[in-house]
Amino acid sequence: ASDVTEWLDNGGTVEFLNELTGELPEYGTVECKNIGGIFFFKWADKNIQAEISVIKENLNGLYCEVVFSPLGNAKPYIRNIVNLLKASEKSTFAKSLQPKREDIQCAELLEEASEEVIKGYREGEDVVDLDTLEAPRTSKYRLYPFYEESEITTLYGAHETLKSYKMYYDAILIQNGLEIDGLRAAKGNVLILDYETHKFAGRERVKALIKGLRKQGLKSPLYRKCKRALPLDILNIQKLILEHGIKVVFVDSVGMSCGGDANSQETMTSYYRALRALDVTVITIDHEPRDANNIYGSVYKEIIARDIFETSTTAGAEDTIKHLIVKHTKTNNRGRIPNISFKFEFDGDEDSIETVIVSRAEVPETATVFGAEGTKDTLIAHFKKNQNIPDTPKHTAYQIK
């Protein structure tokens, strides 16, 4: 008691003493989500949210971009780069935020968020006991028999082999949860990332395909025209996935979106790490070189994708009809499925395509597809692409089968 009296006599205040001895304020429950390495925090009772992203760690600390804003899409209160391991930087950030929200203890909220980020960033995923892990209750496939749930699948082929049309058709099936011609889609929101053409071309294709399905009330997938390389744009893509509840992402195409040399191991492994961080089902559209019938670029494209499908086309009896043949060339989790053929019937004029009807068809026996140039040329093309990779006759036969 004498110490308190002396402290008051020397300028201390009763108000400050009450702050020291009183109960700490209740901050309510924070909702935290980690989406692909971006941390989102929401304090609903305080009408404030935080987003912590672009996390990089080095010997000097754990640096990231920290944004605090009102709930919703309002203008941020503050945005800055903060070292979460340095108390002085966190204190400076909190002091800058405090005048904008005098009704809450900003330093406490920042500290709470910081601890969650440090823990989540460093610990990664929890260890799982596979013996007790329950099987998912949803289908193994997002679109049977092509796209496995939560995996990366590649669809590739030469130019003018209907890759993009198949992409849009599959996207519509998934968006609406349709079951047609042996294809079975698990319904979920779809985002198309288009690096090759413009939104009006995408709209024309989607509208024509929906019209060809002859069903009422079908929804179109979401579409985004992209300009920045995907690894550099990953933060915005992750936000779109969270905002719209996206379950499937189509990327058209790898060459335009990877942001570097498609033959480079470093470029492609970084690219696929970014795709993996999205934590959704991903389908990439890719191309093949003119002198070979395999995917253009680094062998890591084939290594990382869980399933790969090659497309080729043959002309129908009329100019408005094309046959798409899909060949399953690589798989990790199952046996390869037989070739599947689709008939695309186009109706329109010189200005636009009005309707596209898609149906299953018999695989043409006389189709000049999939390396029909002959075994010798196929082998030459294979060895050109893989000349620096040791191989065995058995594996070579498997690769060109």
mmCIF file of C-alpha atoms in Angstrom:
data_model
loop_
_atom_site.group_PDB
_atom_site.id
_atom_site.type_symbol
_atom_site.label_atom_id
_atom_site.label_comp_id
_atom_site.label_asym_id
_atom_site.label_seq_id
_atom_site.Cartn_x
_atom_site.Cartn_y
_atom_site.Cartn_z
ATOM 1 C CA ALA A 1 0.000 0.000 0.000
ATOM 2 C CA SER A 2 2.860 2.394 0.818
ATOM 3 C CA ASP A 3 4.348 1.762 -2.627
ATOM 4 C CA VAL A 4 1.063 2.713 -4.287
ATOM 5 C CA THR A 5 0.766 5.898 -2.175
ATOM 6 C CA GLU A 6 4.301 6.885 -3.071
ATOM 7 C CA TRP A 7 3.584 6.199 -6.756
ATOM 8 C CA LEU A 8 0.471 8.414 -6.660
ATOM 9 C CA ASP A 9 2.383 11.191 -4.889
ATOM 10 C CA ASN A 10 4.946 11.124 -7.719
ATOM 11 C CA GLY A 11 2.400 11.733 -10.490
ATOM 12 C CA GLY A 12 0.693 8.370 -10.983
ATOM 13 C CA THR A 13 -3.046 8.429 -11.681
ATOM 14 C CA VAL A 14 -5.899 6.337 -10.336
ATOM 15 C CA GLU A 15 -7.180 5.791 -13.882
ATOM 16 C CA PHE A 16 -3.909 4.179 -14.989
ATOM 17 C CA LEU A 17 -3.835 2.076 -11.821
ATOM 18 C CA ASN A 18 -7.323 0.792 -12.626
ATOM 19 C CA GLU A 19 -6.167 -0.122 -16.119
ATOM 20 C CA LEU A 20 -3.302 -2.153 -14.663
ATOM 21 C CA THR A 21 -5.393 -4.004 -12.092
ATOM 22 C CA GLY A 22 -8.669 -4.317 -13.994
ATOM 23 C CA GLU A 23 -9.771 -7.309 -16.038
ATOM 24 C CA LEU A 24 -8.585 -7.603 -19.602
ATOM 25 C CA PRO A 25 -11.243 -6.818 -22.196
ATOM 26 C CA GLU A 26 -13.005 -9.669 -23.992
ATOM 27 C CA TYR A 27 -12.121 -9.805 -27.673
ATOM 28 C CA GLY A 28 -14.633 -12.398 -28.785
ATOM 29 C CA THR A 29 -13.973 -15.273 -31.139
ATOM 30 C CA VAL A 30 -11.740 -14.882 -34.150
ATOM 31 C CA GLU A 31 -12.502 -16.837 -37.307
ATOM 32 C CA CYS A 32 -9.316 -17.890 -39.096
ATOM 33 C CA LYS A 33 -8.915 -19.470 -42.524
ATOM 34 C CA ASN A 34 -5.727 -20.478 -44.305
ATOM 35 C CA ILE A 35 -6.360 -20.645 -48.045
ATOM 36 C CA GLY A 36 -3.263 -21.663 -49.970
ATOM 37 C CA GLY A 37 -0.929 -19.843 -47.605
ATOM 38 C CA ILE A 38 -3.066 -16.700 -47.306
ATOM 39 C CA PHE A 39 -4.461 -16.167 -43.813
ATOM 40 C CA PHE A 40 -7.842 -14.520 -43.330
ATOM 41 C CA PHE A 41 -9.059 -13.362 -39.907
ATOM 42 C CA LYS A 42 -12.495 -12.064 -38.972
ATOM 43 C CA TRP A 43 -13.634 -10.610 -35.654
ATOM 44 C CA ALA A 44 -17.367 -10.368 -36.363
ATOM 45 C CA ASP A 45 -18.247 -8.759 -33.022
ATOM 46 C CA LYS A 46 -15.666 -6.023 -33.642
ATOM 47 C CA ASN A 47 -16.511 -5.409 -37.322
ATOM 48 C CA ILE A 48 -12.906 -5.849 -38.372
ATOM 49 C CA GLN A 49 -10.975 -8.315 -40.480
ATOM 50 C CA ALA A 50 -7.348 -8.944 -41.390
ATOM 51 C CA GLU A 51 -5.541 -10.555 -44.274
ATOM 52 C CA ILE A 52 -1.922 -11.696 -44.022
ATOM 53 C CA SER A 53 -0.232 -12.830 -47.228
ATOM 54 C CA VAL A 54 2.969 -12.820 -49.340
ATOM 55 C CA ILE A 55 4.788 -14.569 -46.500
ATOM 56 C CA LYS A 56 8.558 -14.896 -46.798
ATOM 57 C CA GLU A 57 11.017 -16.037 -44.133
ATOM 58 C CA ASN A 58 14.750 -15.439 -43.935
ATOM 59 C CA LEU A 59 17.393 -15.177 -41.223
ATOM 60 C CA ASN A 60 16.108 -11.736 -40.210
ATOM 61 C CA GLY A 61 12.471 -12.600 -39.691
ATOM 62 C CA LEU A 62 9.081 -13.616 -41.079
ATOM 63 C CA TYR A 63 7.907 -10.878 -43.422
ATOM 64 C CA CYS A 64 4.403 -10.537 -44.825
ATOM 65 C CA GLU A 65 1.826 -8.075 -46.064
ATOM 66 C CA VAL A 66 -0.715 -7.241 -43.346
ATOM 67 C CA VAL A 67 -4.050 -5.603 -44.130
ATOM 68 C CA PHE A 68 -6.724 -4.593 -41.602
ATOM 69 C CA SER A 69 -10.113 -3.404 -42.854
ATOM 70 C CA PRO A 70 -13.803 -3.226 -41.892
ATOM 71 C CA LEU A 71 -15.854 -6.343 -42.587
ATOM 72 C CA GLY A 72 -16.822 -6.641 -46.226
ATOM 73 C CA ASN A 73 -14.954 -5.137 -49.156
ATOM 74 C CA ALA A 74 -14.434 -1.691 -47.668
ATOM 75 C CA LYS A 75 -11.286 0.382 -48.076
ATOM 76 C CA PRO A 76 -8.487 -0.917 -45.788
ATOM 77 C CA TYR A 77 -7.633 0.928 -42.596
ATOM 78 C CA ILE A 78 -3.958 0.150 -43.108
ATOM 79 C CA ARG A 79 -1.690 -1.974 -45.310
ATOM 80 C CA ASN A 80 2.021 -2.552 -44.717
ATOM 81 C CA ILE A 81 4.870 -5.052 -44.708
ATOM 82 C CA VAL A 82 5.515 -6.314 -41.174
ATOM 83 C CA ASN A 83 8.126 -8.602 -39.640
ATOM 84 C CA LEU A 84 5.972 -10.769 -37.374
ATOM 85 C CA LEU A 85 9.021 -11.776 -35.331
ATOM 86 C CA LYS A 86 9.954 -8.198 -34.456
ATOM 87 C CA ALA A 87 7.956 -6.617 -31.629
ATOM 88 C CA SER A 88 8.856 -3.045 -32.598
ATOM 89 C CA GLU A 89 7.460 -3.431 -36.131
ATOM 90 C CA LYS A 90 4.219 -4.937 -34.831
ATOM 91 C CA SER A 91 3.936 -2.141 -32.286
ATOM 92 C CA THR A 92 4.410 0.523 -34.980
ATOM 93 C CA PHE A 93 1.735 -1.105 -37.135
ATOM 94 C CA ALA A 94 -0.728 -1.320 -34.234
ATOM 95 C CA LYS A 95 -0.138 2.326 -33.271
ATOM 96 C CA SER A 96 -0.898 3.404 -36.848
ATOM 97 C CA LEU A 97 -4.121 1.378 -36.825
ATOM 98 C CA GLN A 98 -5.298 2.427 -33.345
ATOM 99 C CA PRO A 99 -6.557 5.972 -34.202
ATOM 100 C CA LYS A 100 -8.853 4.465 -36.853
ATOM 101 C CA ARG A 101 -10.382 2.016 -34.369
ATOM 102 C CA GLU A 102 -10.192 3.511 -30.905
ATOM 103 C CA ASP A 103 -12.888 1.130 -29.637
ATOM 104 C CA ILE A 104 -10.615 -1.938 -29.759
ATOM 105 C CA GLN A 105 -7.108 -2.916 -28.690
ATOM 106 C CA CYS A 106 -5.420 -3.220 -32.077
ATOM 107 C CA ALA A 107 -2.148 -4.569 -30.698
ATOM 108 C CA GLU A 108 -3.991 -7.517 -29.152
ATOM 109 C CA LEU A 109 -5.688 -8.422 -32.429
ATOM 110 C CA LEU A 110 -2.435 -8.184 -34.376
ATOM 111 C CA GLU A 111 -0.649 -10.371 -31.840
ATOM 112 C CA GLU A 112 -3.406 -12.974 -31.996
ATOM 113 C CA ALA A 113 -3.241 -13.058 -35.789
ATOM 114 C CA SER A 114 0.574 -13.143 -35.777
ATOM 115 C CA GLU A 115 0.711 -16.230 -33.583
ATOM 116 C CA GLU A 116 -1.711 -18.089 -35.850
ATOM 117 C CA VAL A 117 0.283 -17.176 -38.958
ATOM 118 C CA ILE A 118 3.632 -18.176 -37.463
ATOM 119 C CA LYS A 119 2.199 -21.484 -36.306
ATOM 120 C CA GLY A 120 0.379 -22.218 -39.564
ATOM 121 C CA TYR A 121 3.262 -21.183 -41.816
ATOM 122 C CA ARG A 122 5.935 -23.177 -39.992
ATOM 123 C CA GLU A 123 4.019 -26.284 -39.024
ATOM 124 C CA GLY A 124 2.313 -26.931 -42.363
ATOM 125 C CA GLU A 125 -0.203 -29.764 -42.568
ATOM 126 C CA ASP A 126 -0.851 -32.039 -39.586
ATOM 127 C CA VAL A 127 0.456 -35.594 -39.599
ATOM 128 C CA VAL A 128 -2.333 -38.012 -40.536
ATOM 129 C CA ASP A 129 -2.831 -41.589 -39.338
ATOM 130 C CA LEU A 130 -3.800 -43.362 -42.556
ATOM 131 C CA ASP A 131 -5.205 -46.339 -40.608
ATOM 132 C CA THR A 132 -7.900 -44.212 -38.994
ATOM 133 C CA LEU A 133 -8.400 -41.672 -41.784
ATOM 134 C CA GLU A 134 -11.957 -41.888 -43.080
ATOM 135 C CA ALA A 135 -12.543 -42.034 -46.810
ATOM 136 C CA PRO A 136 -14.076 -38.871 -48.318
ATOM 137 C CA ARG A 137 -17.845 -38.952 -48.580
ATOM 138 C CA THR A 138 -17.806 -37.264 -51.950
ATOM 139 C CA SER A 139 -17.016 -38.865 -55.301
ATOM 140 C CA LYS A 140 -13.416 -39.611 -56.189
ATOM 141 C CA TYR A 141 -14.040 -37.761 -59.441
ATOM 142 C CA ARG A 142 -15.065 -34.174 -60.063
ATOM 143 C CA LEU A 143 -15.930 -35.292 -63.602
ATOM 144 C CA TYR A 144 -15.948 -39.039 -64.219
ATOM 145 C CA PRO A 145 -13.973 -40.538 -65.908
ATOM 146 C CA PHE A 146 -11.601 -37.635 -66.591
ATOM 147 C CA TYR A 147 -10.824 -35.421 -63.589
ATOM 148 C CA GLU A 148 -9.986 -36.754 -60.142
ATOM 149 C CA GLU A 149 -10.993 -34.590 -57.194
ATOM 150 C CA SER A 150 -8.265 -32.280 -55.798
ATOM 151 C CA GLU A 151 -5.709 -33.389 -58.397
ATOM 152 C CA ILE A 152 -4.001 -31.717 -61.360
ATOM 153 C CA THR A 153 -5.008 -33.077 -64.771
ATOM 154 C CA THR A 154 -3.556 -32.016 -68.123
ATOM 155 C CA LEU A 155 -5.470 -31.956 -71.405
ATOM 156 C CA TYR A 156 -3.164 -31.438 -74.385
ATOM 157 C CA GLY A 157 -3.003 -31.759 -78.150
ATOM 158 C CA ALA A 158 -2.067 -30.048 -81.392
ATOM 159 C CA HIS A 159 -3.761 -26.824 -82.459
ATOM 160 C CA GLU A 160 -7.369 -27.050 -83.629
ATOM 161 C CA THR A 161 -8.108 -30.234 -81.687
ATOM 162 C CA LEU A 162 -11.078 -28.827 -79.740
ATOM 163 C CA LYS A 163 -9.179 -28.614 -76.445
ATOM 164 C CA SER A 164 -10.826 -25.338 -75.463
ATOM 165 C CA TYR A 165 -14.278 -26.521 -76.507
ATOM 166 C CA LYS A 166 -13.883 -29.627 -74.359
ATOM 167 C CA MET A 167 -12.713 -27.416 -71.503
ATOM 168 C CA TYR A 168 -15.819 -25.219 -71.704
ATOM 169 C CA TYR A 169 -18.107 -28.227 -72.125
ATOM 170 C CA ASP A 170 -16.640 -29.965 -69.075
ATOM 171 C CA ALA A 171 -16.818 -26.726 -67.084
ATOM 172 C CA ILE A 172 -20.552 -26.423 -67.832
ATOM 173 C CA LEU A 173 -21.168 -30.031 -66.783
ATOM 174 C CA ILE A 174 -19.386 -29.482 -63.462
ATOM 175 C CA GLN A 175 -20.973 -26.082 -62.806
ATOM 176 C CA ASN A 176 -24.419 -27.678 -63.103
ATOM 177 C CA GLY A 177 -23.705 -31.182 -61.799
ATOM 178 C CA LEU A 178 -24.884 -32.902 -64.990
ATOM 179 C CA GLU A 179 -24.744 -36.575 -65.939
ATOM 180 C CA ILE A 180 -24.679 -37.044 -69.711
ATOM 181 C CA ASP A 181 -23.432 -39.770 -72.070
ATOM 182 C CA GLY A 182 -21.567 -41.633 -69.359
ATOM 183 C CA LEU A 183 -19.974 -38.466 -67.967
ATOM 184 C CA ARG A 184 -20.852 -37.824 -64.325
ATOM 185 C CA ALA A 185 -20.100 -34.419 -62.787
ATOM 186 C CA ALA A 186 -20.002 -33.535 -59.095
ATOM 187 C CA LYS A 187 -21.529 -30.059 -58.902
ATOM 188 C CA GLY A 188 -19.279 -27.181 -57.899
ATOM 189 C CA ASN A 189 -18.383 -23.630 -58.867
ATOM 190 C CA VAL A 190 -15.905 -23.440 -61.742
ATOM 191 C CA LEU A 191 -13.403 -20.701 -62.610
ATOM 192 C CA ILE A 192 -11.860 -20.502 -66.085
ATOM 193 C CA LEU A 193 -8.534 -18.651 -66.260
ATOM 194 C CA ASP A 194 -8.078 -17.650 -69.897
ATOM 195 C CA TYR A 195 -4.633 -16.516 -71.068
ATOM 196 C CA GLU A 196 -5.214 -17.021 -74.788
ATOM 197 C CA THR A 197 -8.309 -15.201 -76.014
ATOM 198 C CA HIS A 198 -10.905 -12.630 -74.898
ATOM 199 C CA LYS A 199 -14.063 -12.789 -72.814
ATOM 200 C CA PHE A 200 -16.433 -12.476 -75.765
ATOM 201 C CA ALA A 201 -14.952 -15.571 -77.389
ATOM 202 C CA GLY A 202 -15.435 -17.389 -74.106
ATOM 203 C CA ARG A 203 -19.012 -16.150 -73.875
ATOM 204 C CA GLU A 204 -19.809 -17.308 -77.417
ATOM 205 C CA ARG A 205 -18.515 -20.814 -76.757
ATOM 206 C CA VAL A 206 -20.303 -21.187 -73.435
ATOM 207 C CA LYS A 207 -23.624 -19.893 -74.771
ATOM 208 C CA ALA A 208 -23.433 -22.167 -77.839
ATOM 209 C CA LEU A 209 -22.639 -25.234 -75.733
ATOM 210 C CA ILE A 210 -25.395 -24.474 -73.219
ATOM 211 C CA LYS A 211 -27.877 -24.053 -76.059
ATOM 212 C CA GLY A 212 -26.756 -27.397 -77.461
ATOM 213 C CA LEU A 213 -27.467 -29.127 -74.138
ATOM 214 C CA ARG A 214 -31.153 -28.171 -74.453
ATOM 215 C CA LYS A 215 -31.731 -27.879 -70.723
ATOM 216 C CA GLN A 216 -33.375 -25.012 -68.871
ATOM 217 C CA GLY A 217 -31.720 -22.957 -66.149
ATOM 218 C CA LEU A 218 -28.109 -23.931 -66.774
ATOM 219 C CA LYS A 219 -25.480 -21.669 -65.204
ATOM 220 C CA SER A 220 -22.269 -20.583 -66.875
ATOM 221 C CA PRO A 221 -18.899 -21.069 -65.172
ATOM 222 C CA LEU A 222 -17.071 -18.005 -63.919
ATOM 223 C CA TYR A 223 -14.536 -16.555 -66.344
ATOM 224 C CA ARG A 224 -11.444 -14.398 -65.882
ATOM 225 C CA LYS A 225 -9.226 -12.951 -68.582
ATOM 226 C CA CYS A 226 -5.645 -13.133 -67.304
ATOM 227 C CA LYS A 227 -2.559 -11.135 -68.246
ATOM 228 C CA ARG A 228 -0.041 -11.698 -65.447
ATOM 229 C CA ALA A 229 1.814 -14.998 -65.135
ATOM 230 C CA LEU A 230 -0.098 -17.324 -62.836
ATOM 231 C CA PRO A 231 2.620 -17.674 -60.148
ATOM 232 C CA LEU A 232 2.747 -13.862 -59.871
ATOM 233 C CA ASP A 233 -1.054 -13.615 -59.791
ATOM 234 C CA ILE A 234 -1.625 -16.452 -57.347
ATOM 235 C CA LEU A 235 -2.712 -14.171 -54.487
ATOM 236 C CA ASN A 236 -5.607 -12.710 -56.476
ATOM 237 C CA ILE A 237 -6.612 -16.145 -57.768
ATOM 238 C CA GLN A 238 -6.691 -17.501 -54.219
ATOM 239 C CA LYS A 239 -8.935 -14.621 -53.191
ATOM 240 C CA LEU A 240 -11.328 -15.391 -56.045
ATOM 241 C CA ILE A 241 -11.454 -19.035 -54.985
ATOM 242 C CA LEU A 242 -12.336 -18.034 -51.431
ATOM 243 C CA GLU A 243 -14.814 -15.331 -52.445
ATOM 244 C CA HIS A 244 -16.761 -17.461 -54.925
ATOM 245 C CA GLY A 245 -16.392 -20.893 -53.339
ATOM 246 C CA ILE A 246 -14.529 -22.250 -56.365
ATOM 247 C CA LYS A 247 -14.046 -26.026 -56.527
ATOM 248 C CA VAL A 248 -12.501 -26.394 -59.990
ATOM 249 C CA VAL A 249 -10.049 -24.215 -61.936
ATOM 250 C CA PHE A 250 -9.348 -24.585 -65.670
ATOM 251 C CA VAL A 251 -6.174 -22.911 -66.993
ATOM 252 C CA ASP A 252 -5.910 -22.181 -70.740
ATOM 253 C CA SER A 253 -3.031 -22.558 -71.302
ATOM 254 C CA VAL A 254 0.165 -23.642 -69.524
ATOM 255 C CA GLY A 255 2.506 -22.006 -72.019
ATOM 256 C CA MET A 256 0.865 -18.608 -71.677
ATOM 257 C CA SER A 257 0.400 -18.769 -67.902
ATOM 258 C CA CYS A 258 3.651 -20.280 -66.586
ATOM 259 C CA GLY A 259 5.613 -17.028 -66.857
ATOM 260 C CA GLY A 260 8.861 -18.515 -68.123
ATOM 261 C CA ASP A 261 10.529 -21.139 -70.261
ATOM 262 C CA ALA A 262 8.283 -24.210 -70.498
ATOM 263 C CA ASN A 263 11.439 -26.330 -70.929
ATOM 264 C CA SER A 264 12.842 -25.171 -67.588
ATOM 265 C CA GLN A 265 12.570 -27.477 -64.574
ATOM 266 C CA GLU A 266 12.623 -24.485 -62.215
ATOM 267 C CA THR A 267 9.844 -22.687 -64.107
ATOM 268 C CA MET A 268 7.559 -25.696 -64.218
ATOM 269 C CA THR A 269 8.077 -26.904 -60.644
ATOM 270 C CA SER A 270 7.372 -23.369 -59.364
ATOM 271 C CA TYR A 271 4.310 -23.212 -61.601
ATOM 272 C CA TYR A 272 2.865 -26.478 -60.348
ATOM 273 C CA ARG A 273 3.618 -25.579 -56.732
ATOM 274 C CA ALA A 274 1.463 -22.496 -57.248
ATOM 275 C CA LEU A 275 -1.328 -24.636 -58.708
ATOM 276 C CA ARG A 276 -1.070 -27.038 -55.775
ATOM 277 C CA ALA A 277 -1.418 -24.137 -53.351
ATOM 278 C CA LEU A 278 -4.893 -23.425 -54.745
ATOM 279 C CA ASP A 279 -6.093 -26.619 -53.026
ATOM 280 C CA VAL A 280 -8.814 -27.303 -55.612
ATOM 281 C CA THR A 281 -9.215 -29.542 -58.656
ATOM 282 C CA VAL A 282 -7.110 -28.086 -61.490
ATOM 283 C CA ILE A 283 -7.229 -28.852 -65.217
ATOM 284 C CA THR A 284 -4.496 -27.351 -67.384
ATOM 285 C CA ILE A 285 -4.685 -27.032 -71.165
ATOM 286 C CA ASP A 286 -1.391 -27.596 -72.965
ATOM 287 C CA HIS A 287 0.055 -28.020 -76.448
ATOM 288 C CA GLU A 288 2.305 -30.424 -78.301
ATOM 289 C CA PRO A 289 5.228 -29.462 -80.575
ATOM 290 C CA ARG A 290 4.884 -29.794 -84.315
ATOM 291 C CA ASP A 291 7.466 -32.591 -84.580
ATOM 292 C CA ALA A 292 6.166 -34.863 -81.802
ATOM 293 C CA ASN A 293 3.000 -36.231 -80.272
ATOM 294 C CA ASN A 294 3.690 -35.433 -76.634
ATOM 295 C CA ILE A 295 3.479 -32.403 -74.364
ATOM 296 C CA TYR A 296 5.725 -29.480 -75.249
ATOM 297 C CA GLY A 297 8.352 -28.567 -72.689
ATOM 298 C CA SER A 298 9.854 -29.928 -69.496
ATOM 299 C CA VAL A 299 9.360 -33.567 -68.550
ATOM 300 C CA TYR A 300 8.128 -32.266 -65.186
ATOM 301 C CA LYS A 301 4.820 -31.445 -66.846
ATOM 302 C CA GLU A 302 4.286 -35.174 -67.260
ATOM 303 C CA ILE A 303 5.719 -36.064 -63.870
ATOM 304 C CA ILE A 304 3.588 -33.713 -61.793
ATOM 305 C CA ALA A 305 0.179 -34.056 -63.479
ATOM 306 C CA ARG A 306 -1.687 -37.037 -62.021
ATOM 307 C CA ASP A 307 -3.592 -37.722 -65.244
ATOM 308 C CA ILE A 308 -2.851 -36.649 -68.818
ATOM 309 C CA PHE A 309 -5.233 -36.817 -71.762
ATOM 310 C CA GLU A 310 -4.300 -36.233 -75.398
ATOM 311 C CA THR A 311 -6.821 -34.809 -77.856
ATOM 312 C CA SER A 312 -7.051 -35.241 -81.604
ATOM 313 C CA THR A 313 -9.779 -34.621 -84.167
ATOM 314 C CA THR A 314 -11.073 -36.008 -87.418
ATOM 315 C CA ALA A 315 -13.421 -34.311 -89.839
ATOM 316 C CA GLY A 316 -16.968 -35.572 -90.121
ATOM 317 C CA ALA A 317 -19.048 -36.097 -93.233
ATOM 318 C CA GLU A 318 -19.847 -32.380 -93.202
ATOM 319 C CA ASP A 319 -17.690 -29.324 -92.504
ATOM 320 C CA THR A 320 -19.843 -28.487 -89.489
ATOM 321 C CA ILE A 321 -19.084 -31.802 -87.759
ATOM 322 C CA LYS A 322 -15.855 -32.771 -85.992
ATOM 323 C CA HIS A 323 -14.948 -35.860 -83.996
ATOM 324 C CA LEU A 324 -12.852 -35.381 -80.861
ATOM 325 C CA ILE A 325 -10.887 -38.391 -79.678
ATOM 326 C CA VAL A 326 -9.484 -38.352 -76.145
ATOM 327 C CA LYS A 327 -6.650 -40.710 -75.230
ATOM 328 C CA HIS A 328 -5.565 -41.371 -71.628
ATOM 329 C CA THR A 329 -1.768 -41.263 -71.883
ATOM 330 C CA LYS A 330 -0.689 -41.120 -68.235
ATOM 331 C CA THR A 331 -2.135 -41.916 -64.827
ATOM 332 C CA ASN A 332 -0.898 -42.274 -61.256
ATOM 333 C CA ASN A 333 -3.896 -43.494 -59.297
ATOM 334 C CA ARG A 334 -5.700 -45.946 -61.601
ATOM 335 C CA GLY A 335 -5.536 -47.871 -64.863
ATOM 336 C CA ARG A 336 -5.733 -45.998 -68.140
ATOM 337 C CA ILE A 337 -9.220 -45.755 -69.622
ATOM 338 C CA PRO A 338 -10.006 -46.647 -73.266
ATOM 339 C CA ASN A 339 -10.107 -43.923 -75.909
ATOM 340 C CA ILE A 340 -13.310 -41.886 -75.832
ATOM 341 C CA SER A 341 -14.793 -40.064 -78.820
ATOM 342 C CA PHE A 342 -17.221 -37.138 -78.987
ATOM 343 C CA LYS A 343 -19.060 -35.638 -81.927
ATOM 344 C CA PHE A 344 -19.235 -31.828 -82.067
ATOM 345 C CA GLU A 345 -21.935 -30.387 -84.345
ATOM 346 C CA PHE A 346 -21.578 -26.654 -85.031
ATOM 347 C CA ASP A 347 -24.391 -24.381 -86.191
ATOM 348 C CA GLY A 348 -23.971 -20.689 -86.982
ATOM 349 C CA ASP A 349 -22.780 -18.253 -89.599
ATOM 350 C CA GLU A 350 -19.672 -16.243 -90.456
ATOM 351 C CA ASP A 351 -20.268 -13.858 -87.558
ATOM 352 C CA SER A 352 -20.858 -16.285 -84.720
ATOM 353 C CA ILE A 353 -21.441 -19.850 -83.619
ATOM 354 C CA GLU A 354 -24.992 -20.163 -82.325
ATOM 355 C CA THR A 355 -25.178 -23.783 -81.192
ATOM 356 C CA VAL A 356 -22.750 -26.601 -80.460
ATOM 357 C CA ILE A 357 -24.217 -30.051 -79.826
ATOM 358 C CA VAL A 358 -21.890 -32.552 -78.143
ATOM 359 C CA SER A 359 -22.587 -36.277 -78.057
ATOM 360 C CA ARG A 360 -20.675 -39.512 -77.520
ATOM 361 C CA ALA A 361 -19.573 -41.296 -80.675
ATOM 362 C CA GLU A 362 -17.774 -44.436 -81.720
ATOM 363 C CA VAL A 363 -14.001 -44.064 -81.903
ATOM 364 C CA PRO A 364 -13.261 -43.872 -85.663
ATOM 365 C CA GLU A 365 -11.320 -46.944 -86.762
ATOM 366 C CA THR A 366 -9.635 -45.071 -89.616
ATOM 367 C CA ALA A 367 -8.780 -41.970 -87.628
ATOM 368 C CA THR A 368 -5.260 -40.707 -88.339
ATOM 369 C CA VAL A 369 -4.519 -39.777 -84.763
ATOM 370 C CA PHE A 370 -2.038 -40.411 -81.965
ATOM 371 C CA GLY A 371 1.193 -40.991 -83.803
ATOM 372 C CA ALA A 372 -0.237 -42.531 -86.942
ATOM 373 C CA GLU A 373 2.856 -41.277 -88.766
ATOM 374 C CA GLY A 374 4.374 -44.657 -87.959
ATOM 375 C CA THR A 375 6.342 -46.371 -85.234
ATOM 376 C CA LYS A 376 9.715 -45.191 -86.560
ATOM 377 C CA ASP A 377 8.731 -41.507 -86.553
ATOM 378 C CA THR A 378 7.046 -41.878 -83.162
ATOM 379 C CA LEU A 379 10.230 -43.336 -81.670
ATOM 380 C CA ILE A 380 12.378 -40.591 -83.210
ATOM 381 C CA ALA A 381 10.099 -37.916 -81.755
ATOM 382 C CA HIS A 382 10.174 -39.611 -78.339
ATOM 383 C CA PHE A 383 13.980 -39.820 -78.247
ATOM 384 C CA LYS A 384 14.367 -36.210 -79.419
ATOM 385 C CA LYS A 385 12.280 -35.023 -76.503
ATOM 386 C CA ASN A 386 13.921 -37.286 -73.923
ATOM 387 C CA GLN A 387 17.486 -37.478 -75.265
ATOM 388 C CA ASN A 388 19.043 -36.483 -71.928
ATOM 389 C CA ILE A 389 16.939 -38.850 -69.815
ATOM 390 C CA PRO A 390 18.136 -42.449 -69.224
ATOM 391 C CA ASP A 391 15.439 -44.939 -70.214
ATOM 392 C CA THR A 392 14.788 -48.643 -70.687
ATOM 393 C CA PRO A 393 13.149 -50.340 -73.684
ATOM 394 C CA LYS A 394 10.225 -51.382 -71.487
ATOM 395 C CA HIS A 395 9.587 -47.848 -70.233
ATOM 396 C CA THR A 396 9.989 -46.399 -73.736
ATOM 397 C CA ALA A 397 7.349 -48.793 -75.040
ATOM 398 C CA TYR A 398 5.040 -47.749 -72.203
ATOM 399 C CA GLN A 399 5.541 -44.059 -72.937
ATOM 400 C CA ILE A 400 4.646 -44.292 -76.637
ATOM 401 C CA LYS A 401 1.942 -46.909 -76.249
#
